[in-house]
Structures are given as C-alpha cells and as structure tokens.
Amino acid sequence: MRRVVLVLIGACAIAAAAWGIHSLPGTVTAHIGPYDFSAASPVAALAVILLFVAVYLLIRLLGFVLFMPRRLRRWRSGRNRRYGDLAVTRALVALAAGETADARREAGRARRLLGDTAQTLLLAAEAGRLGGREDEAEAAFKQLTAQPDAAFLGLRGLLRQAMEREDWTRAYALAKEAESVHPAAAWLRKERAALAVKTENWVDALALADADAPKAALAAAAAGQATNVVQGLHLARRAWKEDRTLPAAAIAYAARLRADGRERRAQSVLRESWERAPHPDIAACFLAPLTDPASRLAAAKRLTKNNPQHLESRLVQARAALDAGQLEDARFHAEAVRATGLNQRRLWTLMADISDADGTDSEAARMAQRDAMRLAATAEPDPVWRCTACGTPQTAWHPICPACGKTATLRWSTAPVSVSTAMTARTAA
Ligand SMILES: [Zn+2]
C-alpha cells in the first residue's frame, strides 16, 4: 500500500514536471561557431535533461568497467570464504567421525580456498595424523610454529609427535620452547618435568619437580651433573638435607665438600649418614682418600664409632682389620656378624679371606677356609640396589630405574620384591 502511494506520488510529480516543461513559453537559441541552434523551450529543456541522463549513464558505465577487476576479486574471495568455511566444517566432522580420507580431502580443500591460516594448517596436520601421514602433519605443524599467534599449536603438535616416537631429547626441547611461547600452560610444566627425567636432565627435573617428587634423589643426581662448582655444592647439600639416609646424597655432598677442600666436613656428613643408615658405599667413600691399611682401619673405627655393633659397621671394621693384618680383630667382628644369623655371600667370603690370611698351614685352618668357601657358594646373595616397582636388581644406585624408568624406586635390599609388592608399587607410581 505504501509502495502504491509512493508510485502514485512519483507519477504525479513526473506528470507535473512534464506539464511544467510543456508549458514553458518562448524559444532557446544557441550560437556555437558557425552553427545556430534554435528550439522551443520545452524541447530545449528535454534535450538538457536527456543530455544529463546520458552523461550520468556514461560515467556509471566507465566506473563499472574500471572497477570490474576489484569486483571480481571480491566476488571470488567471498565465494572462496563460503566454500572454505564449508570445507572446514566438513573436515571437522570427518575428524570427529574418524573418516581419514574425507578429513584429508576437506582439509586440503579448505587450505586451497582459505590459504594457510592457523585453522586450515591445524586441520591439515590433524587430518595427516589421523591418516598416519606423520611427515605431512609435521610439515603443517612446522608452518604453524612460524605464525606468532599460533606457534604454540604447532609446537604442541610437534611435541606430541616427538613423544610418540619416544624422541625424548627433541620432545624436551619442544616442551621448553612451547612453555616460553605460552608460559601459562600448566600441563606443559608437568610434561616438561617428566621429559626432564626421561632425558636425565636432573637440574631441570629438580627445578620443575612438584611437592610429591623425590627431591633428594633428583638433587643428588643433579649435583653429579652440575658443572658449576657452587651450584654442584648447593644441589648436593640440598639432596643431603632432604634425605640423610640416602647414600647417594651423602656421597654427592661429601664429594663436593672434598673438592672444595673441606675434608673434615665431608667426613662429618658421611659419619652422620652412616649413623642413620649404614651402607657399604658410604664406607667406601669415607675410606677412599686413604691407601695405607693402618690409616684405613683407624678411619673405619672413626666412621663406626657411634654404632660399632651394627652389622654393616662390623663388616667394615672386619675388612679394614683384615687389610691391616689385625686378624684377631677381623675374626672377632666376623664371628659377631655370624652370630646374628646372617647368611650372605659377603660374610663367608670375608671369613674365607681371614682364614687365607691366617697363613697357618694347619688342617683346621684349611678346613675353616673350605667351609667358608662352601657356605659362600650356597649362601643368600648379597644385598643389591633393587627396584621396588619392577624388582630388577642393579649394581649401582640410579635416580631412575634403568629397567622400568620409574623415579627413585631403587632400594638396598636382598630379598627379591614379590610380584604383588611390585604391582602395588606400580599402581601407586
Ligand atoms: Zn624398575
């Protein structure tokens, strides 16, 4: 209705204008050079109007021709955007449905239509991974890392790939880079901590450790790795303060103190740890600087001064006394150990060595040595470092179990860990 009214008003206006033009009186004369024009006023007015209309149409035509390429580009871009968005949606659906071929095809189409944007690159990478084309995915992730706003996505993708192929060194470097790009990613910190352990980068593993991490073991390992003297000493002290019963911590700290020329303090640390938890490695470290058997025996007595009757103290004293030619003392301590009921190879080997060093060529001495050798062959094995998670024995302490990769699971023990205990430990880890 409104349109009808407007059309009527427009028609009335045109009719009024036509009537007005038609009613114009007089004529219009123009002299242009040798030409003379003369026309009635309505005709002249109509000619002027037509001329204006023609000029207007001509300008519009020129504009249309001039702006044609730009219009074409806009049109093409709009069309690509529409079809590209459609391809993105289809690729997402195919990814969610696990349809490999469709996902790759639609992701490729989206890239062709929309270019290498963060979305299309991520889609192409994920579609490549879904289709088992790791090289294709890696190339797309690498392109993503070059985009400042989307670099984290690319690094995260490359990190996942490195972890899947168990390239821990590369994964660790990528995690570090990803955290520098996006420091707020909490999961990345955990990932970095785990990767630092896997790559045995103990200084970083300790720095990234959470409250439940075995800090003494990590710090002891880090102290052994540190090249800076001050940092090494600091880490070793930290390890020992965290757990004074861990031989590796006491030994690491003592070694750093010795390197710093503080032998008395080193001995004090080792003695304290020996008092809390005697271990043959501590005794070996304590006696290491000494070569003279008499000095070693005196040192063994100093080390075991506060717990001389402990089984390990007696074994250390017996071995040092034997080396120093104090056979009575050696035998006294060995017999005391035997009286406790210990039936380990190291005890019988020690007793055989004492009998051998006795030098008396009596039948009784030869019998005693033979008995000790026989008992050594059938005795229980000596204690070793053993993983509480997988039960594998190790000849030396490691911060992680070389067999199963668990952190701080090695314990000094003789009895093999039962399967149920190992399973419990594995579940808890
Ligand atoms: Zn293990």
JSON list of C-alpha atoms in Angstrom, two decimals, residues 38-249:
[
{"chain": "A", "resi": 38, "resn": "SER", "atom": "CA", "xyz": [17.01, 27.27, -32.16]},
{"chain": "A", "resi": 39, "resn": "ALA", "atom": "CA", "xyz": [14.34, 25.26, -30.42]},
{"chain": "A", "resi": 40, "resn": "ALA", "atom": "CA", "xyz": [11.20, 25.74, -28.42]},
{"chain": "A", "resi": 41, "resn": "SER", "atom": "CA", "xyz": [11.87, 25.96, -24.65]},
{"chain": "A", "resi": 42, "resn": "PRO", "atom": "CA", "xyz": [10.19, 22.58, -23.75]},
{"chain": "A", "resi": 43, "resn": "VAL", "atom": "CA", "xyz": [12.28, 20.81, -26.39]},
{"chain": "A", "resi": 44, "resn": "ALA", "atom": "CA", "xyz": [15.49, 22.51, -25.17]},
{"chain": "A", "resi": 45, "resn": "ALA", "atom": "CA", "xyz": [14.69, 21.60, -21.54]},
{"chain": "A", "resi": 46, "resn": "LEU", "atom": "CA", "xyz": [14.03, 17.99, -22.56]},
{"chain": "A", "resi": 47, "resn": "ALA", "atom": "CA", "xyz": [17.31, 17.89, -24.51]},
{"chain": "A", "resi": 48, "resn": "VAL", "atom": "CA", "xyz": [19.24, 19.17, -21.46]},
{"chain": "A", "resi": 49, "resn": "ILE", "atom": "CA", "xyz": [17.63, 16.53, -19.23]},
{"chain": "A", "resi": 50, "resn": "LEU", "atom": "CA", "xyz": [18.43, 13.80, -21.77]},
{"chain": "A", "resi": 51, "resn": "LEU", "atom": "CA", "xyz": [22.00, 15.08, -22.01]},
{"chain": "A", "resi": 52, "resn": "PHE", "atom": "CA", "xyz": [22.39, 14.86, -18.21]},
{"chain": "A", "resi": 53, "resn": "VAL", "atom": "CA", "xyz": [20.97, 11.35, -18.21]},
{"chain": "A", "resi": 54, "resn": "ALA", "atom": "CA", "xyz": [23.34, 10.29, -21.00]},
{"chain": "A", "resi": 55, "resn": "VAL", "atom": "CA", "xyz": [26.40, 11.77, -19.21]},
{"chain": "A", "resi": 56, "resn": "TYR", "atom": "CA", "xyz": [25.34, 10.09, -15.97]},
{"chain": "A", "resi": 57, "resn": "LEU", "atom": "CA", "xyz": [24.96, 6.72, -17.68]},
{"chain": "A", "resi": 58, "resn": "LEU", "atom": "CA", "xyz": [28.31, 7.14, -19.40]},
{"chain": "A", "resi": 59, "resn": "ILE", "atom": "CA", "xyz": [30.07, 7.85, -16.06]},
{"chain": "A", "resi": 60, "resn": "ARG", "atom": "CA", "xyz": [28.41, 4.82, -14.45]},
{"chain": "A", "resi": 61, "resn": "LEU", "atom": "CA", "xyz": [29.49, 2.64, -17.37]},
{"chain": "A", "resi": 62, "resn": "LEU", "atom": "CA", "xyz": [33.09, 3.86, -17.11]},
{"chain": "A", "resi": 63, "resn": "GLY", "atom": "CA", "xyz": [33.09, 3.22, -13.32]},
{"chain": "A", "resi": 64, "resn": "PHE", "atom": "CA", "xyz": [31.70, -0.26, -13.85]},
{"chain": "A", "resi": 65, "resn": "VAL", "atom": "CA", "xyz": [34.43, -1.09, -16.39]},
{"chain": "A", "resi": 66, "resn": "LEU", "atom": "CA", "xyz": [37.21, 0.41, -14.26]},
{"chain": "A", "resi": 67, "resn": "PHE", "atom": "CA", "xyz": [36.20, -1.36, -11.02]},
{"chain": "A", "resi": 68, "resn": "MET", "atom": "CA", "xyz": [35.38, -4.65, -12.69]},
{"chain": "A", "resi": 69, "resn": "PRO", "atom": "CA", "xyz": [38.65, -6.48, -11.60]},
{"chain": "A", "resi": 70, "resn": "ARG", "atom": "CA", "xyz": [38.18, -5.41, -7.98]},
{"chain": "A", "resi": 71, "resn": "ARG", "atom": "CA", "xyz": [34.55, -6.52, -8.03]},
{"chain": "A", "resi": 72, "resn": "LEU", "atom": "CA", "xyz": [35.61, -9.84, -9.49]},
{"chain": "A", "resi": 73, "resn": "ARG", "atom": "CA", "xyz": [38.23, -10.32, -6.79]},
{"chain": "A", "resi": 74, "resn": "ARG", "atom": "CA", "xyz": [35.70, -9.54, -4.06]},
{"chain": "A", "resi": 75, "resn": "TRP", "atom": "CA", "xyz": [33.22, -11.89, -5.55]},
{"chain": "A", "resi": 76, "resn": "ARG", "atom": "CA", "xyz": [35.79, -14.66, -5.84]},
{"chain": "A", "resi": 77, "resn": "SER", "atom": "CA", "xyz": [37.05, -14.05, -2.31]},
{"chain": "A", "resi": 78, "resn": "GLY", "atom": "CA", "xyz": [33.52, -14.17, -0.92]},
{"chain": "A", "resi": 79, "resn": "ARG", "atom": "CA", "xyz": [32.84, -17.38, -2.79]},
{"chain": "A", "resi": 80, "resn": "ASN", "atom": "CA", "xyz": [36.12, -18.94, -1.54]},
{"chain": "A", "resi": 81, "resn": "ARG", "atom": "CA", "xyz": [35.29, -17.89, 2.01]},
{"chain": "A", "resi": 82, "resn": "ARG", "atom": "CA", "xyz": [31.87, -19.53, 1.79]},
{"chain": "A", "resi": 83, "resn": "TYR", "atom": "CA", "xyz": [33.17, -22.76, 0.29]},
{"chain": "A", "resi": 84, "resn": "GLY", "atom": "CA", "xyz": [36.26, -22.70, 2.54]},
{"chain": "A", "resi": 85, "resn": "ASP", "atom": "CA", "xyz": [34.13, -22.37, 5.69]},
{"chain": "A", "resi": 86, "resn": "LEU", "atom": "CA", "xyz": [32.05, -25.26, 4.43]},
{"chain": "A", "resi": 87, "resn": "ALA", "atom": "CA", "xyz": [35.21, -27.36, 3.86]},
{"chain": "A", "resi": 88, "resn": "VAL", "atom": "CA", "xyz": [36.44, -26.52, 7.40]},
{"chain": "A", "resi": 89, "resn": "THR", "atom": "CA", "xyz": [33.14, -27.70, 8.87]},
{"chain": "A", "resi": 90, "resn": "ARG", "atom": "CA", "xyz": [33.21, -30.89, 6.79]},
{"chain": "A", "resi": 91, "resn": "ALA", "atom": "CA", "xyz": [36.83, -31.59, 7.77]},
{"chain": "A", "resi": 92, "resn": "LEU", "atom": "CA", "xyz": [35.97, -31.13, 11.46]},
{"chain": "A", "resi": 93, "resn": "VAL", "atom": "CA", "xyz": [33.05, -33.53, 11.12]},
{"chain": "A", "resi": 94, "resn": "ALA", "atom": "CA", "xyz": [35.24, -36.08, 9.30]},
{"chain": "A", "resi": 95, "resn": "LEU", "atom": "CA", "xyz": [37.93, -35.77, 12.01]},
{"chain": "A", "resi": 96, "resn": "ALA", "atom": "CA", "xyz": [35.35, -36.30, 14.73]},
{"chain": "A", "resi": 97, "resn": "ALA", "atom": "CA", "xyz": [33.99, -39.32, 12.87]},
{"chain": "A", "resi": 98, "resn": "GLY", "atom": "CA", "xyz": [37.48, -40.71, 12.23]},
{"chain": "A", "resi": 99, "resn": "GLU", "atom": "CA", "xyz": [36.99, -40.65, 8.44]},
{"chain": "A", "resi": 100, "resn": "THR", "atom": "CA", "xyz": [40.59, -40.30, 7.31]},
{"chain": "A", "resi": 101, "resn": "ALA", "atom": "CA", "xyz": [40.20, -39.79, 3.57]},
{"chain": "A", "resi": 102, "resn": "ASP", "atom": "CA", "xyz": [37.38, -37.27, 3.91]},
{"chain": "A", "resi": 103, "resn": "ALA", "atom": "CA", "xyz": [39.24, -35.35, 6.61]},
{"chain": "A", "resi": 104, "resn": "ARG", "atom": "CA", "xyz": [42.38, -35.04, 4.46]},
{"chain": "A", "resi": 105, "resn": "ARG", "atom": "CA", "xyz": [40.44, -34.10, 1.32]},
{"chain": "A", "resi": 106, "resn": "GLU", "atom": "CA", "xyz": [38.33, -31.42, 3.05]},
{"chain": "A", "resi": 107, "resn": "ALA", "atom": "CA", "xyz": [41.34, -30.06, 4.95]},
{"chain": "A", "resi": 108, "resn": "GLY", "atom": "CA", "xyz": [43.23, -29.77, 1.64]},
{"chain": "A", "resi": 109, "resn": "ARG", "atom": "CA", "xyz": [40.26, -28.02, 0.04]},
{"chain": "A", "resi": 110, "resn": "ALA", "atom": "CA", "xyz": [39.99, -25.62, 2.98]},
{"chain": "A", "resi": 111, "resn": "ARG", "atom": "CA", "xyz": [43.70, -24.78, 2.59]},
{"chain": "A", "resi": 112, "resn": "ARG", "atom": "CA", "xyz": [43.30, -24.13, -1.14]},
{"chain": "A", "resi": 113, "resn": "LEU", "atom": "CA", "xyz": [40.26, -21.89, -0.63]},
{"chain": "A", "resi": 114, "resn": "LEU", "atom": "CA", "xyz": [41.27, -20.05, 2.57]},
{"chain": "A", "resi": 115, "resn": "GLY", "atom": "CA", "xyz": [45.06, -20.21, 2.37]},
{"chain": "A", "resi": 116, "resn": "ASP", "atom": "CA", "xyz": [47.46, -21.31, 5.13]},
{"chain": "A", "resi": 117, "resn": "THR", "atom": "CA", "xyz": [45.63, -19.92, 8.14]},
{"chain": "A", "resi": 118, "resn": "ALA", "atom": "CA", "xyz": [46.08, -21.30, 11.66]},
{"chain": "A", "resi": 119, "resn": "GLN", "atom": "CA", "xyz": [42.78, -23.17, 11.37]},
{"chain": "A", "resi": 120, "resn": "THR", "atom": "CA", "xyz": [43.47, -24.78, 8.00]},
{"chain": "A", "resi": 121, "resn": "LEU", "atom": "CA", "xyz": [47.04, -25.74, 8.95]},
{"chain": "A", "resi": 122, "resn": "LEU", "atom": "CA", "xyz": [45.86, -27.30, 12.21]},
{"chain": "A", "resi": 123, "resn": "LEU", "atom": "CA", "xyz": [43.13, -29.18, 10.35]},
{"chain": "A", "resi": 124, "resn": "ALA", "atom": "CA", "xyz": [45.62, -30.43, 7.74]},
{"chain": "A", "resi": 125, "resn": "ALA", "atom": "CA", "xyz": [48.02, -31.55, 10.48]},
{"chain": "A", "resi": 126, "resn": "GLU", "atom": "CA", "xyz": [45.34, -33.37, 12.47]},
{"chain": "A", "resi": 127, "resn": "ALA", "atom": "CA", "xyz": [43.95, -34.99, 9.32]},
{"chain": "A", "resi": 128, "resn": "GLY", "atom": "CA", "xyz": [47.51, -36.08, 8.40]},
{"chain": "A", "resi": 129, "resn": "ARG", "atom": "CA", "xyz": [48.00, -37.62, 11.84]},
{"chain": "A", "resi": 130, "resn": "LEU", "atom": "CA", "xyz": [44.65, -39.38, 11.64]},
{"chain": "A", "resi": 131, "resn": "GLY", "atom": "CA", "xyz": [45.70, -40.83, 8.30]},
{"chain": "A", "resi": 132, "resn": "GLY", "atom": "CA", "xyz": [49.11, -41.92, 9.58]},
{"chain": "A", "resi": 133, "resn": "ARG", "atom": "CA", "xyz": [50.89, -39.31, 7.41]},
{"chain": "A", "resi": 134, "resn": "GLU", "atom": "CA", "xyz": [53.25, -38.08, 10.11]},
{"chain": "A", "resi": 135, "resn": "ASP", "atom": "CA", "xyz": [55.50, -36.24, 7.63]},
{"chain": "A", "resi": 136, "resn": "GLU", "atom": "CA", "xyz": [52.51, -34.34, 6.28]},
{"chain": "A", "resi": 137, "resn": "ALA", "atom": "CA", "xyz": [51.37, -33.48, 9.81]},
{"chain": "A", "resi": 138, "resn": "GLU", "atom": "CA", "xyz": [54.89, -32.42, 10.81]},
{"chain": "A", "resi": 139, "resn": "ALA", "atom": "CA", "xyz": [55.16, -30.07, 7.83]},
{"chain": "A", "resi": 140, "resn": "ALA", "atom": "CA", "xyz": [51.85, -28.42, 8.75]},
{"chain": "A", "resi": 141, "resn": "PHE", "atom": "CA", "xyz": [52.83, -28.13, 12.44]},
{"chain": "A", "resi": 142, "resn": "LYS", "atom": "CA", "xyz": [56.14, -26.55, 11.42]},
{"chain": "A", "resi": 143, "resn": "GLN", "atom": "CA", "xyz": [54.29, -23.98, 9.31]},
{"chain": "A", "resi": 144, "resn": "LEU", "atom": "CA", "xyz": [52.10, -23.26, 12.33]},
{"chain": "A", "resi": 145, "resn": "THR", "atom": "CA", "xyz": [55.14, -22.54, 14.50]},
{"chain": "A", "resi": 146, "resn": "ALA", "atom": "CA", "xyz": [56.06, -19.72, 12.10]},
{"chain": "A", "resi": 147, "resn": "GLN", "atom": "CA", "xyz": [52.79, -17.92, 12.88]},
{"chain": "A", "resi": 148, "resn": "PRO", "atom": "CA", "xyz": [53.28, -15.80, 16.01]},
{"chain": "A", "resi": 149, "resn": "ASP", "atom": "CA", "xyz": [49.71, -16.22, 17.29]},
{"chain": "A", "resi": 150, "resn": "ALA", "atom": "CA", "xyz": [49.50, -19.94, 16.57]},
{"chain": "A", "resi": 151, "resn": "ALA", "atom": "CA", "xyz": [53.11, -21.04, 17.27]},
{"chain": "A", "resi": 152, "resn": "PHE", "atom": "CA", "xyz": [52.01, -22.83, 20.44]},
{"chain": "A", "resi": 153, "resn": "LEU", "atom": "CA", "xyz": [49.65, -25.07, 18.46]},
{"chain": "A", "resi": 154, "resn": "GLY", "atom": "CA", "xyz": [52.47, -26.07, 16.13]},
{"chain": "A", "resi": 155, "resn": "LEU", "atom": "CA", "xyz": [54.90, -26.72, 18.98]},
{"chain": "A", "resi": 156, "resn": "ARG", "atom": "CA", "xyz": [52.30, -28.76, 20.87]},
{"chain": "A", "resi": 157, "resn": "GLY", "atom": "CA", "xyz": [51.71, -30.89, 17.78]},
{"chain": "A", "resi": 158, "resn": "LEU", "atom": "CA", "xyz": [55.43, -31.45, 17.20]},
{"chain": "A", "resi": 159, "resn": "LEU", "atom": "CA", "xyz": [55.84, -32.26, 20.91]},
{"chain": "A", "resi": 160, "resn": "ARG", "atom": "CA", "xyz": [53.12, -34.94, 20.71]},
{"chain": "A", "resi": 161, "resn": "GLN", "atom": "CA", "xyz": [54.77, -36.44, 17.64]},
{"chain": "A", "resi": 162, "resn": "ALA", "atom": "CA", "xyz": [58.22, -36.49, 19.29]},
{"chain": "A", "resi": 163, "resn": "MET", "atom": "CA", "xyz": [56.76, -38.18, 22.39]},
{"chain": "A", "resi": 164, "resn": "GLU", "atom": "CA", "xyz": [55.01, -40.80, 20.29]},
{"chain": "A", "resi": 165, "resn": "ARG", "atom": "CA", "xyz": [58.25, -41.79, 18.59]},
{"chain": "A", "resi": 166, "resn": "GLU", "atom": "CA", "xyz": [60.00, -41.63, 22.01]},
{"chain": "A", "resi": 167, "resn": "ASP", "atom": "CA", "xyz": [62.45, -38.97, 20.88]},
{"chain": "A", "resi": 168, "resn": "TRP", "atom": "CA", "xyz": [62.72, -37.57, 24.41]},
{"chain": "A", "resi": 169, "resn": "THR", "atom": "CA", "xyz": [65.53, -35.14, 23.71]},
{"chain": "A", "resi": 170, "resn": "ARG", "atom": "CA", "xyz": [63.58, -33.47, 20.89]},
{"chain": "A", "resi": 171, "resn": "ALA", "atom": "CA", "xyz": [60.37, -33.59, 22.95]},
{"chain": "A", "resi": 172, "resn": "TYR", "atom": "CA", "xyz": [62.12, -31.92, 25.87]},
{"chain": "A", "resi": 173, "resn": "ALA", "atom": "CA", "xyz": [63.45, -29.10, 23.66]},
{"chain": "A", "resi": 174, "resn": "LEU", "atom": "CA", "xyz": [59.99, -28.60, 22.14]},
{"chain": "A", "resi": 175, "resn": "ALA", "atom": "CA", "xyz": [58.29, -28.54, 25.54]},
{"chain": "A", "resi": 176, "resn": "LYS", "atom": "CA", "xyz": [60.77, -25.90, 26.67]},
{"chain": "A", "resi": 177, "resn": "GLU", "atom": "CA", "xyz": [60.09, -23.81, 23.57]},
{"chain": "A", "resi": 178, "resn": "ALA", "atom": "CA", "xyz": [56.31, -24.24, 23.92]},
{"chain": "A", "resi": 179, "resn": "GLU", "atom": "CA", "xyz": [56.43, -23.08, 27.53]},
{"chain": "A", "resi": 180, "resn": "SER", "atom": "CA", "xyz": [58.38, -19.97, 26.54]},
{"chain": "A", "resi": 181, "resn": "VAL", "atom": "CA", "xyz": [55.65, -19.18, 23.97]},
{"chain": "A", "resi": 182, "resn": "HIS", "atom": "CA", "xyz": [52.77, -19.91, 26.34]},
{"chain": "A", "resi": 183, "resn": "PRO", "atom": "CA", "xyz": [54.03, -19.88, 29.96]},
{"chain": "A", "resi": 184, "resn": "ALA", "atom": "CA", "xyz": [50.56, -20.30, 31.48]},
{"chain": "A", "resi": 185, "resn": "ALA", "atom": "CA", "xyz": [50.10, -23.88, 30.22]},
{"chain": "A", "resi": 186, "resn": "ALA", "atom": "CA", "xyz": [50.16, -25.89, 33.49]},
{"chain": "A", "resi": 187, "resn": "TRP", "atom": "CA", "xyz": [50.08, -29.32, 31.80]},
{"chain": "A", "resi": 188, "resn": "LEU", "atom": "CA", "xyz": [53.20, -28.34, 29.90]},
{"chain": "A", "resi": 189, "resn": "ARG", "atom": "CA", "xyz": [55.14, -27.88, 33.12]},
{"chain": "A", "resi": 190, "resn": "LYS", "atom": "CA", "xyz": [54.24, -31.42, 34.18]},
{"chain": "A", "resi": 191, "resn": "GLU", "atom": "CA", "xyz": [55.17, -32.67, 30.75]},
{"chain": "A", "resi": 192, "resn": "ARG", "atom": "CA", "xyz": [58.49, -30.89, 30.94]},
{"chain": "A", "resi": 193, "resn": "ALA", "atom": "CA", "xyz": [59.20, -32.33, 34.39]},
{"chain": "A", "resi": 194, "resn": "ALA", "atom": "CA", "xyz": [58.52, -35.87, 33.11]},
{"chain": "A", "resi": 195, "resn": "LEU", "atom": "CA", "xyz": [60.64, -35.26, 29.99]},
{"chain": "A", "resi": 196, "resn": "ALA", "atom": "CA", "xyz": [63.49, -33.82, 32.06]},
{"chain": "A", "resi": 197, "resn": "VAL", "atom": "CA", "xyz": [63.54, -37.12, 34.00]},
{"chain": "A", "resi": 198, "resn": "LYS", "atom": "CA", "xyz": [63.38, -39.18, 30.79]},
{"chain": "A", "resi": 199, "resn": "THR", "atom": "CA", "xyz": [66.26, -37.22, 29.27]},
{"chain": "A", "resi": 200, "resn": "GLU", "atom": "CA", "xyz": [68.12, -37.34, 32.62]},
{"chain": "A", "resi": 201, "resn": "ASN", "atom": "CA", "xyz": [68.31, -33.57, 32.77]},
{"chain": "A", "resi": 202, "resn": "TRP", "atom": "CA", "xyz": [68.36, -33.61, 36.55]},
{"chain": "A", "resi": 203, "resn": "VAL", "atom": "CA", "xyz": [68.87, -29.91, 37.22]},
{"chain": "A", "resi": 204, "resn": "ASP", "atom": "CA", "xyz": [65.69, -29.10, 35.28]},
{"chain": "A", "resi": 205, "resn": "ALA", "atom": "CA", "xyz": [63.87, -32.13, 36.70]},
{"chain": "A", "resi": 206, "resn": "LEU", "atom": "CA", "xyz": [64.52, -30.80, 40.20]},
{"chain": "A", "resi": 207, "resn": "ALA", "atom": "CA", "xyz": [63.54, -27.24, 39.26]},
{"chain": "A", "resi": 208, "resn": "LEU", "atom": "CA", "xyz": [60.24, -28.48, 37.76]},
{"chain": "A", "resi": 209, "resn": "ALA", "atom": "CA", "xyz": [59.50, -31.07, 40.49]},
{"chain": "A", "resi": 210, "resn": "ASP", "atom": "CA", "xyz": [56.19, -30.81, 42.31]},
{"chain": "A", "resi": 211, "resn": "ALA", "atom": "CA", "xyz": [55.68, -31.26, 46.05]},
{"chain": "A", "resi": 212, "resn": "ASP", "atom": "CA", "xyz": [55.47, -35.07, 45.85]},
{"chain": "A", "resi": 213, "resn": "ALA", "atom": "CA", "xyz": [58.60, -35.56, 43.76]},
{"chain": "A", "resi": 214, "resn": "PRO", "atom": "CA", "xyz": [61.59, -37.45, 45.27]},
{"chain": "A", "resi": 215, "resn": "LYS", "atom": "CA", "xyz": [63.70, -34.32, 45.63]},
{"chain": "A", "resi": 216, "resn": "ALA", "atom": "CA", "xyz": [66.63, -35.96, 47.42]},
{"chain": "A", "resi": 217, "resn": "ALA", "atom": "CA", "xyz": [67.19, -38.39, 44.56]},
{"chain": "A", "resi": 218, "resn": "LEU", "atom": "CA", "xyz": [66.74, -35.67, 41.93]},
{"chain": "A", "resi": 219, "resn": "ALA", "atom": "CA", "xyz": [69.06, -33.26, 43.76]},
{"chain": "A", "resi": 220, "resn": "ALA", "atom": "CA", "xyz": [71.72, -35.96, 44.25]},
{"chain": "A", "resi": 221, "resn": "ALA", "atom": "CA", "xyz": [71.60, -36.76, 40.54]},
{"chain": "A", "resi": 222, "resn": "ALA", "atom": "CA", "xyz": [71.63, -33.05, 39.65]},
{"chain": "A", "resi": 223, "resn": "ALA", "atom": "CA", "xyz": [74.66, -32.50, 41.89]},
{"chain": "A", "resi": 224, "resn": "GLY", "atom": "CA", "xyz": [76.51, -35.18, 39.96]},
{"chain": "A", "resi": 225, "resn": "GLN", "atom": "CA", "xyz": [75.63, -33.46, 36.71]},
{"chain": "A", "resi": 226, "resn": "ALA", "atom": "CA", "xyz": [76.32, -29.83, 37.64]},
{"chain": "A", "resi": 227, "resn": "THR", "atom": "CA", "xyz": [79.42, -28.36, 36.03]},
{"chain": "A", "resi": 228, "resn": "ASN", "atom": "CA", "xyz": [79.34, -25.22, 38.13]},
{"chain": "A", "resi": 229, "resn": "VAL", "atom": "CA", "xyz": [81.15, -25.81, 41.45]},
{"chain": "A", "resi": 230, "resn": "VAL", "atom": "CA", "xyz": [78.91, -23.58, 43.56]},
{"chain": "A", "resi": 231, "resn": "GLN", "atom": "CA", "xyz": [75.73, -24.97, 42.03]},
{"chain": "A", "resi": 232, "resn": "GLY", "atom": "CA", "xyz": [77.01, -28.54, 42.46]},
{"chain": "A", "resi": 233, "resn": "LEU", "atom": "CA", "xyz": [77.73, -27.95, 46.14]},
{"chain": "A", "resi": 234, "resn": "HIS", "atom": "CA", "xyz": [74.35, -26.30, 46.67]},
{"chain": "A", "resi": 235, "resn": "LEU", "atom": "CA", "xyz": [72.49, -29.17, 44.97]},
{"chain": "A", "resi": 236, "resn": "ALA", "atom": "CA", "xyz": [74.43, -31.81, 46.90]},
{"chain": "A", "resi": 237, "resn": "ARG", "atom": "CA", "xyz": [73.70, -30.08, 50.21]},
{"chain": "A", "resi": 238, "resn": "ARG", "atom": "CA", "xyz": [70.04, -29.86, 49.27]},
{"chain": "A", "resi": 239, "resn": "ALA", "atom": "CA", "xyz": [69.96, -33.60, 48.48]},
{"chain": "A", "resi": 240, "resn": "TRP", "atom": "CA", "xyz": [71.52, -34.46, 51.81]},
{"chain": "A", "resi": 241, "resn": "LYS", "atom": "CA", "xyz": [69.23, -32.13, 53.77]},
{"chain": "A", "resi": 242, "resn": "GLU", "atom": "CA", "xyz": [66.20, -33.69, 52.01]},
{"chain": "A", "resi": 243, "resn": "ASP", "atom": "CA", "xyz": [67.22, -37.25, 52.92]},
{"chain": "A", "resi": 244, "resn": "ARG", "atom": "CA", "xyz": [70.26, -38.01, 55.07]},
{"chain": "A", "resi": 245, "resn": "THR", "atom": "CA", "xyz": [69.62, -41.74, 54.79]},
{"chain": "A", "resi": 246, "resn": "LEU", "atom": "CA", "xyz": [70.12, -41.76, 51.02]},
{"chain": "A", "resi": 247, "resn": "PRO", "atom": "CA", "xyz": [73.74, -42.88, 50.46]},
{"chain": "A", "resi": 248, "resn": "ALA", "atom": "CA", "xyz": [73.89, -41.14, 47.06]},
{"chain": "A", "resi": 249, "resn": "ALA", "atom": "CA", "xyz": [73.00, -37.82, 48.70]}
]
